[in-house]
Coordinates of C-alpha atoms and ligand atoms in Angstrom, one line a residue:
M288 CA 13.3 32.9 5.7
K289 CA 14.3 33.1 2.0
I290 CA 11.4 32.0 -0.2
A291 CA 11.7 31.3 -3.9
V292 CA 8.4 32.1 -5.5
L293 CA 7.8 30.4 -8.8
P294 CA 4.4 31.1 -10.2
G295 CA 5.1 29.4 -13.5
D296 CA 2.3 29.0 -16.1
G297 CA -1.5 29.1 -16.5
V298 CA -3.4 29.3 -13.3
G299 CA -0.1 28.9 -11.4
K300 CA 0.3 32.7 -11.7
E301 CA -3.2 33.4 -10.3
V302 CA -3.2 31.0 -7.4
T303 CA 0.4 31.9 -6.4
A304 CA -0.4 35.6 -6.1
Q305 CA -3.1 34.7 -3.6
A306 CA -0.9 32.3 -1.7
V307 CA 1.8 35.0 -1.4
R308 CA -0.5 37.5 0.1
V309 CA -1.8 35.0 2.6
L310 CA 1.8 34.0 3.5
E311 CA 2.7 37.6 4.1
A312 CA -0.4 38.3 6.1
A313 CA 0.0 35.1 8.2
V314 CA 3.7 35.7 9.0
G315 CA 3.4 39.5 9.6
N316 CA 6.4 40.4 11.7
A317 CA 6.7 37.0 13.3
V318 CA 9.5 35.9 10.9
P319 CA 11.7 38.0 8.6
L320 CA 10.6 37.1 5.1
E321 CA 12.5 37.5 1.8
L322 CA 10.4 36.6 -1.2
I323 CA 12.2 36.4 -4.6
E324 CA 10.2 35.6 -7.7
A325 CA 11.7 33.7 -10.6
P326 CA 10.4 32.2 -13.9
I327 CA 9.9 28.5 -14.5
G328 CA 8.1 26.5 -17.2
Q329 CA 6.9 28.3 -20.3
A330 CA 7.6 31.6 -18.4
G331 CA 11.2 30.4 -18.1
V332 CA 11.3 29.7 -21.8
V333 CA 10.0 33.2 -22.5
A334 CA 12.4 34.9 -20.0
A335 CA 15.5 32.9 -20.5
G336 CA 15.1 30.3 -23.3
D337 CA 15.0 27.5 -20.7
P338 CA 12.0 26.0 -18.8
L339 CA 14.3 25.8 -15.8
P340 CA 16.7 28.9 -16.2
P341 CA 20.0 28.5 -14.3
A342 CA 19.2 31.6 -12.2
T343 CA 16.0 30.0 -11.1
L344 CA 17.7 26.8 -10.1
E345 CA 20.4 28.7 -8.2
L346 CA 17.7 30.7 -6.4
C347 CA 16.0 27.5 -5.4
R348 CA 19.2 25.9 -4.2
A349 CA 19.9 28.9 -2.0
A350 CA 16.3 29.3 -0.7
D351 CA 14.9 27.8 2.5
A352 CA 11.6 27.0 0.8
I353 CA 10.0 27.2 -2.6
L354 CA 6.4 28.2 -3.4
F355 CA 5.5 26.8 -6.7
G356 CA 2.5 27.4 -8.8
A357 CA 2.3 25.2 -11.9
A358 CA 4.3 24.5 -15.1
G359 CA 3.2 23.3 -18.4
V360 CA 1.5 24.4 -21.6
P361 CA -0.6 22.5 -24.2
G362 CA 1.6 20.6 -26.6
D363 CA 4.3 20.1 -23.9
E364 CA 4.6 16.4 -24.8
K365 CA 5.8 17.2 -28.3
L366 CA 9.1 18.7 -27.2
P367 CA 12.2 16.9 -26.1
F368 CA 12.1 16.1 -22.4
D369 CA 14.5 18.8 -21.2
Q370 CA 12.8 21.5 -23.2
R371 CA 9.3 20.7 -21.9
P372 CA 7.9 23.4 -19.6
G373 CA 6.1 20.8 -17.5
A374 CA 9.3 18.8 -17.1
S375 CA 11.1 21.7 -15.4
L376 CA 9.4 20.7 -12.2
L377 CA 10.8 17.2 -12.5
R378 CA 14.3 18.6 -12.9
L379 CA 13.8 20.8 -9.9
R380 CA 12.6 17.9 -7.7
K381 CA 15.6 15.8 -8.8
D382 CA 18.2 18.5 -8.4
L383 CA 17.0 19.5 -4.9
K384 CA 16.5 15.8 -3.8
L385 CA 12.9 16.4 -2.9
F386 CA 12.2 12.7 -2.5
A387 CA 9.3 12.8 0.0
N388 CA 6.1 14.2 -1.4
F389 CA 3.2 14.6 1.1
R390 CA -0.2 14.9 -0.4
P391 CA -2.7 15.1 2.5
V392 CA -6.3 14.4 1.6
F393 CA -8.8 15.6 4.1
M394 CA -12.4 16.6 4.0
F395 CA -13.6 20.0 5.1
P396 CA -17.1 19.2 6.5
E397 CA -18.5 22.1 4.4
L398 CA -17.5 20.4 1.2
I399 CA -19.0 17.0 1.8
G400 CA -21.7 17.8 -0.7
A401 CA -19.2 18.7 -3.4
S402 CA -17.7 15.2 -3.5
T403 CA -19.0 12.8 -6.1
L404 CA -19.0 10.1 -3.4
K405 CA -21.7 9.5 -0.9
P406 CA -21.3 11.6 2.3
D407 CA -20.8 8.7 4.6
V408 CA -17.9 7.4 2.5
V409 CA -15.9 10.7 2.8
D410 CA -17.2 12.3 6.0
G411 CA -14.2 12.6 8.3
L412 CA -11.7 11.5 5.6
D413 CA -8.1 12.2 6.6
L414 CA -5.2 10.4 4.8
I415 CA -1.8 11.2 3.4
I416 CA -0.5 10.0 0.1
L417 CA 3.2 9.8 0.6
R418 CA 4.7 9.6 -2.9
E419 CA 8.4 8.9 -3.7
L420 CA 9.3 11.8 -6.0
T421 CA 12.8 11.4 -7.4
G422 CA 12.9 7.8 -8.7
D423 CA 10.9 5.3 -10.6
V424 CA 10.0 5.3 -14.3
Y425 CA 10.0 9.1 -14.1
F426 CA 13.8 9.2 -14.1
G427 CA 14.9 5.6 -14.9
E428 CA 17.5 5.2 -17.7
P429 CA 17.5 4.0 -20.4
R430 CA 14.6 5.9 -21.8
G431 CA 13.8 7.2 -25.3
I432 CA 12.2 6.5 -28.6
R433 CA 14.0 4.1 -31.0
T434 CA 13.2 2.8 -34.4
L435 CA 12.9 -0.9 -34.8
P436 CA 14.3 -2.8 -37.8
N437 CA 10.8 -2.9 -39.3
G438 CA 10.7 0.9 -39.3
E439 CA 8.2 1.2 -36.4
R440 CA 8.9 3.6 -33.5
Q441 CA 9.1 2.2 -30.0
G442 CA 9.0 4.2 -26.8
Y443 CA 10.7 2.8 -23.8
N444 CA 11.2 3.7 -20.1
T445 CA 12.7 1.9 -17.2
M446 CA 11.1 1.5 -13.8
L447 CA 13.9 1.4 -11.2
Y448 CA 13.8 1.3 -7.4
S449 CA 16.9 0.7 -5.4
E450 CA 16.8 -0.3 -1.7
S451 CA 18.3 2.9 -0.4
E452 CA 15.7 5.0 -2.2
V453 CA 12.8 2.9 -0.8
E454 CA 14.3 2.8 2.6
R455 CA 14.5 6.5 3.2
L456 CA 10.9 6.9 2.0
A457 CA 9.8 4.0 4.2
H458 CA 11.3 5.7 7.3
V459 CA 9.4 8.9 6.5
A460 CA 6.2 6.9 6.1
F461 CA 6.5 5.1 9.5
R462 CA 7.6 8.3 11.3
T463 CA 4.7 10.2 9.8
A464 CA 2.3 7.4 10.8
R465 CA 3.5 7.7 14.4
T466 CA 2.2 11.3 14.5
R467 CA -1.2 10.1 13.2
R468 CA -3.1 6.8 13.4
H469 CA -0.1 4.5 13.3
K470 CA -1.0 2.8 10.0
V471 CA 1.0 2.5 6.8
C472 CA -0.3 1.0 3.6
S473 CA 2.5 0.4 1.1
V474 CA 1.2 0.3 -2.5
E475 CA 3.0 -1.3 -5.4
K476 CA 2.5 -4.0 -8.1
A477 CA 4.7 -6.7 -6.7
N478 CA 2.7 -9.4 -8.4
V479 CA 4.1 -8.2 -11.8
L480 CA 7.1 -5.9 -11.3
E481 CA 10.6 -6.6 -9.9
A482 CA 10.9 -2.9 -8.9
S483 CA 7.8 -3.4 -6.7
Q484 CA 9.2 -6.6 -5.2
V485 CA 12.2 -4.7 -3.9
W486 CA 9.8 -2.0 -2.7
R487 CA 7.7 -4.5 -0.7
D488 CA 10.8 -6.3 0.7
V489 CA 12.2 -3.0 2.0
F490 CA 8.9 -1.9 3.5
V491 CA 8.6 -5.2 5.4
R492 CA 12.2 -4.9 6.7
V493 CA 12.0 -1.3 7.7
G494 CA 8.5 -1.9 9.2
A495 CA 10.0 -4.3 11.7
E496 CA 11.7 -1.3 13.3
Y497 CA 8.3 0.3 13.9
P498 CA 6.4 -2.5 15.7
D499 CA 3.8 0.1 16.9
V500 CA 2.8 0.9 13.3
E501 CA 0.5 -1.4 11.4
L502 CA 1.9 -2.2 8.0
T503 CA -0.3 -3.4 5.2
H504 CA 0.3 -3.9 1.5
L505 CA -2.0 -3.4 -1.5
F506 CA -1.4 -3.8 -5.2
V507 CA -2.0 -0.4 -6.9
D508 CA -5.1 -1.5 -8.8
A509 CA -6.8 -2.7 -5.6
A510 CA -5.6 0.5 -3.9
A511 CA -7.3 2.6 -6.5
M512 CA -10.5 0.6 -6.0
M513 CA -10.3 0.9 -2.2
L514 CA -9.7 4.7 -2.4
I515 CA -13.1 5.0 -4.0
R516 CA -14.9 2.3 -2.0
A517 CA -13.7 2.8 1.5
P518 CA -11.0 5.6 1.7
K519 CA -11.3 6.1 5.5
Q520 CA -9.4 2.9 6.1
F521 CA -6.2 4.7 5.1
D522 CA -3.8 6.7 7.2
V523 CA -0.5 6.9 5.4
M524 CA -0.5 5.5 1.9
A525 CA 3.2 5.1 0.8
T526 CA 3.9 4.6 -2.9
G527 CA 6.3 5.1 -5.8
N528 CA 6.4 8.0 -8.1
I529 CA 4.1 7.0 -11.0
F530 CA 1.6 5.2 -8.8
G531 CA 1.5 8.2 -6.4
D532 CA 0.9 10.5 -9.3
I533 CA -2.1 8.6 -10.4
L534 CA -3.5 7.8 -6.9
S535 CA -3.2 11.3 -5.7
D536 CA -5.4 12.7 -8.5
C537 CA -7.9 10.0 -7.7
A538 CA -7.8 10.8 -4.0
A539 CA -8.1 14.5 -4.7
M540 CA -11.5 14.0 -6.1
L541 CA -12.7 12.4 -2.9
T542 CA -12.6 15.9 -1.4
G543 CA -14.7 17.4 -4.2
S544 CA -12.0 19.1 -6.1
I545 CA -8.3 18.9 -6.9
G546 CA -8.4 22.6 -6.4
M547 CA -8.4 21.9 -2.6
L548 CA -5.2 19.8 -2.4
P549 CA -1.9 21.1 -1.2
S550 CA 1.4 19.3 -1.2
A551 CA 4.9 19.4 0.2
S552 CA 8.0 17.9 -1.4
L553 CA 10.7 17.6 1.2
A554 CA 14.4 16.9 1.1
D555 CA 16.4 15.7 4.1
G556 CA 17.1 18.7 6.3
G557 CA 13.8 20.7 6.1
K558 CA 14.0 22.2 2.7
G559 CA 10.8 22.0 0.8
L560 CA 8.9 22.8 -2.3
Y561 CA 5.2 23.6 -1.7
E562 CA 2.7 23.4 -4.5
P563 CA -0.9 22.8 -5.3
V564 CA -1.5 19.3 -6.6
H565 CA -3.3 20.6 -9.6
G566 CA -1.5 21.7 -12.8
S567 CA -1.5 24.8 -15.0
A568 CA -5.1 24.2 -16.2
P569 CA -4.7 26.2 -19.5
D570 CA -8.4 25.7 -20.2
I571 CA -9.4 28.0 -17.3
A572 CA -6.3 30.2 -17.0
G573 CA -6.5 33.9 -17.0
N574 CA -10.2 34.0 -16.1
N575 CA -10.0 34.5 -12.3
I576 CA -11.9 31.3 -11.7
A577 CA -9.2 28.9 -10.4
N578 CA -9.4 27.8 -6.8
P579 CA -6.5 29.3 -4.9
L580 CA -7.1 27.2 -1.7
A581 CA -4.7 24.4 -2.7
A582 CA -2.0 27.0 -3.1
I583 CA -3.0 28.7 0.2
L584 CA -3.0 25.4 2.0
S585 CA 0.4 24.7 0.6
V586 CA 1.5 27.8 2.4
A587 CA 0.2 26.3 5.6
M588 CA 2.3 23.2 4.9
M589 CA 5.4 25.5 4.3
L590 CA 4.8 27.2 7.6
R591 CA 4.5 23.8 9.4
H592 CA 7.5 22.0 7.8
S593 CA 10.0 24.6 6.7
F594 CA 9.3 27.4 9.1
V595 CA 8.5 24.9 11.9
R596 CA 5.7 27.3 12.9
P597 CA 2.7 24.9 13.4
D598 CA 0.9 27.8 15.1
L599 CA 1.0 30.0 12.0
A600 CA 0.1 26.9 9.8
S601 CA -3.0 26.2 11.9
H602 CA -3.9 29.9 11.7
V603 CA -4.0 29.7 7.9
E604 CA -5.9 26.4 7.9
A605 CA -8.5 27.8 10.3
A606 CA -8.9 30.9 8.0
V607 CA -9.6 28.6 5.1
A608 CA -12.1 26.6 7.1
R609 CA -13.7 29.9 8.1
V610 CA -14.3 31.1 4.6
L611 CA -15.7 27.8 3.6
A612 CA -18.0 27.9 6.6
D613 CA -19.0 31.5 5.5
G614 CA -20.1 30.0 2.2
Y615 CA -17.3 31.3 -0.2
R616 CA -16.9 28.9 -3.1
T617 CA -14.9 29.0 -6.3
A618 CA -16.6 27.4 -9.3
D619 CA -15.0 24.0 -8.8
I620 CA -16.6 23.6 -5.4
Y621 CA -19.7 25.7 -5.9
Q622 CA -23.1 24.3 -4.9
P623 CA -26.4 26.1 -5.0
G624 CA -27.0 28.1 -1.8
T625 CA -23.3 29.1 -1.5
R626 CA -21.6 32.2 -2.7
K627 CA -19.6 31.9 -6.0
V628 CA -16.4 33.9 -6.0
G629 CA -13.3 34.3 -8.2
T630 CA -9.7 33.5 -7.4
I631 CA -8.9 37.0 -6.1
E632 CA -12.1 37.3 -4.0
M633 CA -11.3 33.9 -2.4
G634 CA -7.8 35.2 -1.6
D635 CA -9.4 38.4 -0.2
A636 CA -11.7 36.3 2.0
V637 CA -8.9 34.2 3.4
A638 CA -6.7 37.2 4.1
A639 CA -9.6 38.9 5.9
A640 CA -10.3 35.8 7.9
L641 CA -6.7 35.8 9.1
G642 CA -7.3 39.2 10.7
P643 CA -4.7 41.8 11.3
A644 CA -1.2 40.4 11.3
Ligands
IPM15 C1 2.1 16.1 -10.3 C2 2.1 16.4 -11.8 C3 3.5 16.3 -12.4 C4 3.9 14.8 -12.2 C5 3.7 16.7 -13.8 C6 3.3 18.2 -14.0 C7 5.0 16.5 -14.3 O1 1.2 15.6 -12.4 O2 2.9 16.8 -9.6 O3 1.4 15.2 -9.9 O4 3.6 14.0 -13.0 O5 4.6 14.5 -11.1
MG16 MG1 -0.1 14.5 -11.1

């Protein structure tokens, strides 16, 4: 397996280092592994004058899977779109056609107390936010900033969803639900937006091909409310790019910390990019305090989806559960009575829990 390793910026570098060592430890000699590191984000600007250097893009195109840390620096939003370190990830997603973004949200029993919600609301929580990742207002044209006749600046973006884009995501949603609790909740804003009306129509049509899966619909505002009020009702929540961006941060906090949430962005054919849901977190970068578990759990997703080695994936997930049971906590999930550790020590603990390869 050829793996592109893109640590990127901020805490991305720190958590990816721990994820890589866990990947190597988990795989051992079971699968030949070729890891190639390349710069992206601000690191790409420094190394090659481009947040997504052509060599990095080529490497990702040729790789079987990509392990991504984080990209972005403070002030990102002041630069033109294609020069923004944070936007390099968007270009990569688009180029590699990584349209299906899985953001599983599950509760480790040990962390129930770290959630801001009452224990009975989150105990046993297990849902997936399936976010469409290559369309919507993120990529819709026209976009830009124009000057109106009265001299005032106006920013504009276009929300677009075509049937084929929604259809392929819908099939992924229903197939995923079949491996779980057979429920899909499609989330949009069809009461206001035409793009959402098409989204809903397609989900209804595709849903008819999966009579064994229950399909429900929620407007995004109600979905946000329900995620906080009664999140256990959800199995697969399928939604568009911008709504998925927002709802997945919201859902992340149900588990106590966004530092716990892994993700997989998949193209047709098994290629995937694996990354923690959190960003570069410049405010805490470089201090060895970031939680590497989201990156490590992203490695588990890589083992499951791109390596098709569910056994190795479960092994990594069990090691994470074990270190949590043993009381190891980074600052974001720390509670009195547990053992506060840094990024590296957490990686050490997971690697030790994996045992000899
Ligand atoms: C995410 C992030 C990205 C997004 C940013 C870094 C461009 O927030 O993956 O959720 O908006 O998709
Ligand atoms: Mg986000």
